[in-house]
Tab-separated table of C-alpha atoms and ligand atoms in Angstrom:
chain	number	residue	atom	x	y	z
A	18	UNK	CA	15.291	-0.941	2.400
A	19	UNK	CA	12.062	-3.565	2.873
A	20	UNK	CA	9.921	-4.940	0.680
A	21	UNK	CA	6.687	-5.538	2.691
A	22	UNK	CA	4.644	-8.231	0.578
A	23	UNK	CA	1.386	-9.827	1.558
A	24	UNK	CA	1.051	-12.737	3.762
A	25	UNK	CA	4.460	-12.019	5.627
A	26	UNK	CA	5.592	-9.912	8.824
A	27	UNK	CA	4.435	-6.436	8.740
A	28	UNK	CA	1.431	-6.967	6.189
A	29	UNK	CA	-1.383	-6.841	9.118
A	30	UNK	CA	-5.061	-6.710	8.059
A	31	UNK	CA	-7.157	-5.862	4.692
A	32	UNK	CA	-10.401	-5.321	3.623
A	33	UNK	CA	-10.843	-7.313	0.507
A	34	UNK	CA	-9.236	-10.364	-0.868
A	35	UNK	CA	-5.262	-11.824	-1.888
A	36	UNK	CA	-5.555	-12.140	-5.255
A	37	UNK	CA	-4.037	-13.679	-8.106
A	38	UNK	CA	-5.627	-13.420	-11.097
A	39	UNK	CA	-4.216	-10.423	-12.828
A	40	UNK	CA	-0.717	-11.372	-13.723
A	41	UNK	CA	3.156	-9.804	-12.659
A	42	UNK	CA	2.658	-9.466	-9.297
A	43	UNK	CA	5.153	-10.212	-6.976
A	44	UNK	CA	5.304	-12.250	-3.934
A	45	UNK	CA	2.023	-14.102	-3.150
A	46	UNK	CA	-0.618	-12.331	-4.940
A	47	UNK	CA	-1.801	-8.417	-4.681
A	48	UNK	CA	-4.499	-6.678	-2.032
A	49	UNK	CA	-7.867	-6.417	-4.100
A	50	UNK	CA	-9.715	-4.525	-2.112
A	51	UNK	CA	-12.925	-4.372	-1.352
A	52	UNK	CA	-14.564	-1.429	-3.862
A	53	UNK	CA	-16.177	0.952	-1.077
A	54	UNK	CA	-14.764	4.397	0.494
A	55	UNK	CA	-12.629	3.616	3.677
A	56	UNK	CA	-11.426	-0.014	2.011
A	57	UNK	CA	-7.873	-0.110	3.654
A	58	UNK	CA	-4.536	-1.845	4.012
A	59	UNK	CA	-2.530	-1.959	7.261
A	60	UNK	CA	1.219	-2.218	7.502
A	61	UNK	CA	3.515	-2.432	10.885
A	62	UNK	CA	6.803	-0.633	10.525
A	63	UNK	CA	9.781	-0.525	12.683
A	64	UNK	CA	12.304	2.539	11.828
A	65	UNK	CA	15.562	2.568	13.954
A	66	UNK	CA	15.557	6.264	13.361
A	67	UNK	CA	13.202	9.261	13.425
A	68	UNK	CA	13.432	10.470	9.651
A	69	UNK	CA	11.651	10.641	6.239
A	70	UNK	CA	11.216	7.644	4.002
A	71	UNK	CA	10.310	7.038	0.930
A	72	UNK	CA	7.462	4.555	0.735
A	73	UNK	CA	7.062	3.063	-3.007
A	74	UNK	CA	4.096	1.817	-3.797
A	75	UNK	CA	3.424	-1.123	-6.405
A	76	UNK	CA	-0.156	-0.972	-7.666
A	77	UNK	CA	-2.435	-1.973	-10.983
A	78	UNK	CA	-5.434	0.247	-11.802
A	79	UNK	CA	-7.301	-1.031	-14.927
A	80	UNK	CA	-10.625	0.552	-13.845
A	81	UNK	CA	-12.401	3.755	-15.188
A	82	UNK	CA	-10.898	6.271	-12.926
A	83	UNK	CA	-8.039	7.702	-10.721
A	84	UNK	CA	-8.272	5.702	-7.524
A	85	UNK	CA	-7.114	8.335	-4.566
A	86	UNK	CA	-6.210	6.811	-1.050
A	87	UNK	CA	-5.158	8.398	2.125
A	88	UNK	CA	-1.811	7.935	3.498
A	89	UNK	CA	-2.107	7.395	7.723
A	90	UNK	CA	0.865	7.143	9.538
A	91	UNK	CA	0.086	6.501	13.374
A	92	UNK	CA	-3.170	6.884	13.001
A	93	UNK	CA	-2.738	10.634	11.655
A	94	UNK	CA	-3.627	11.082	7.916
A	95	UNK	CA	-0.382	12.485	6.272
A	96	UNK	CA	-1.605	13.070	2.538
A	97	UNK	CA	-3.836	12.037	-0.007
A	98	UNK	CA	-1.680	10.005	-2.672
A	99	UNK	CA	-3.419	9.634	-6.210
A	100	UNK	CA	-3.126	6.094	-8.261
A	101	UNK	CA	-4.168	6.728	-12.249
A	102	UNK	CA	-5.767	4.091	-14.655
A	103	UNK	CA	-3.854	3.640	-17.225
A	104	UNK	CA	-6.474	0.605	-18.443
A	105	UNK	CA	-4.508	-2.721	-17.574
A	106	UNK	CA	-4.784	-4.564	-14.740
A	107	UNK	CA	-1.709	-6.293	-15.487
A	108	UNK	CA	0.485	-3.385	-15.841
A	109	UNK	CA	2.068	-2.381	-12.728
A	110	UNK	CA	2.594	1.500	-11.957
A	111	UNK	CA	4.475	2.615	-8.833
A	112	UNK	CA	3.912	5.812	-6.809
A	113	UNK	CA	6.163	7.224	-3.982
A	114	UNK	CA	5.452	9.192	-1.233
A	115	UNK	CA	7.524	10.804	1.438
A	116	UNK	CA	6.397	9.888	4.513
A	117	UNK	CA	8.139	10.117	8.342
A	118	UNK	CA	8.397	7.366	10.430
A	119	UNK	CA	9.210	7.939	14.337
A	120	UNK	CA	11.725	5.685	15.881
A	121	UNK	CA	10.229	2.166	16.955
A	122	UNK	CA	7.330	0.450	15.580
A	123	UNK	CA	5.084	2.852	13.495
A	124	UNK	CA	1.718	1.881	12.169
A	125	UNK	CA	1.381	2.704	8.452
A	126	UNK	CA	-2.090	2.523	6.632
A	127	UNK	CA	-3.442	3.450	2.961
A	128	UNK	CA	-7.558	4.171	2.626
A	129	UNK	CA	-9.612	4.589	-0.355
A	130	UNK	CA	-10.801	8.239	-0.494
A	131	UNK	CA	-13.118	7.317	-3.145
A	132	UNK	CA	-16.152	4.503	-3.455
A	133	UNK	CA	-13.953	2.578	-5.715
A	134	UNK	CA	-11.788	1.285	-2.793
A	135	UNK	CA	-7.755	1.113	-3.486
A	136	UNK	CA	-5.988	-0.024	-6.496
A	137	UNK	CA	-4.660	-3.626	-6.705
A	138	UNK	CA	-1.880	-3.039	-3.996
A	139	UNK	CA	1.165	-5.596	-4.624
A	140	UNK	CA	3.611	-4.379	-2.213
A	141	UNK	CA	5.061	-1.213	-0.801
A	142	UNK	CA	9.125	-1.084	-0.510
A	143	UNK	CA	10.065	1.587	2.059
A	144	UNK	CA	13.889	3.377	1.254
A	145	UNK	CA	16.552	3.934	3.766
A	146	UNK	CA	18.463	1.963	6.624
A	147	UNK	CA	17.232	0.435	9.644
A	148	UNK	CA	13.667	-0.313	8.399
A	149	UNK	CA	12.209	-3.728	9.080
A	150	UNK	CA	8.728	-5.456	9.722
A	151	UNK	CA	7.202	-5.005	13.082
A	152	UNK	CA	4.534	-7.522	14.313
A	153	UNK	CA	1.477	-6.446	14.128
A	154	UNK	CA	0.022	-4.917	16.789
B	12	GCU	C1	-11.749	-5.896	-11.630
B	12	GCU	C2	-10.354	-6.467	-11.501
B	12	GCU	C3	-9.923	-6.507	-10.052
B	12	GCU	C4	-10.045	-5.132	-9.458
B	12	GCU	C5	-11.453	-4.627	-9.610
B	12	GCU	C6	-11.643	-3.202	-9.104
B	12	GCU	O1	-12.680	-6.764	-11.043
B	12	GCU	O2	-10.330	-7.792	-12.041
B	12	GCU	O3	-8.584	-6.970	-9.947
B	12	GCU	O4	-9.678	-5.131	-8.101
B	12	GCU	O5	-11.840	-4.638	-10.970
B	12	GCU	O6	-12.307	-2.429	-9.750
B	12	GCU	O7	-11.089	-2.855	-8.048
């Protein structure tokens, strides 16, 4: 298992800000994205094995609607993954998604299929052995 948390290896680029103002996050801060279709979050993900992983996903949506983001593994989108409002910034939800991963460094990305970019992202933790940070690329 990893925890990949902003600000350390395998957290690569955002479009938006690290922020800290909405509180129980973990690690550093959360991803607080920009609010605009495309608005993404790049991870770098070394699997010693070809398999399926489960990738959870620690977010806060406190906005109006369902915030819907696109799932790209290796630069092919894999699925659409939905995060609800349930009204709160401050309380966290997670979602999971079942994802594969080849052997080696993989490059993992979520992107806001909808104007209001992503949910606050705090971290993702992906499941199983042999998974570690790659650098980014
Ligand atoms: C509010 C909230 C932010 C959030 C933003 C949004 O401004 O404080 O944390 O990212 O709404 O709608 O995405």
């Amino acid at each position: 298992n990893w925890l990949f948390e902003e600000n350390s290896l395998g957290f690569c680029n955002y479009s938006g800000v690290v922020a800290t103002n909405h509180a129980g996050y973990t690690g550093t801060g959360f991803v607080d994205s920009e609010n605009v279709l495309g608005a993404a979050i790049n991870w770098s993900v070394s699997a010693a094995s070809a398999n399926t992983y489960a990738i959870s996903i620690r977010f806060a949506n406190g906005g109006a609607a369902t915030r819907r983001a696109a799932i790209v593994v290796n630069n092919n989108k894999l699925l659409s993954v939905d995060f609800p409002s349930n009204n709160n910034w401050a309380a966290w939800q997670t979602v999971t998604v079942n994802v594969p991963l080849n052997a080696g460094v993989n490059s993992l990305k979520a992107q806001a299929e909808t104007n209001d970019g992503l949910a606050n992202i705090d971290s993702i933790s992906i499941a199983g052995l042999g998974i570690t940070p790659a650098a980014c690329p």
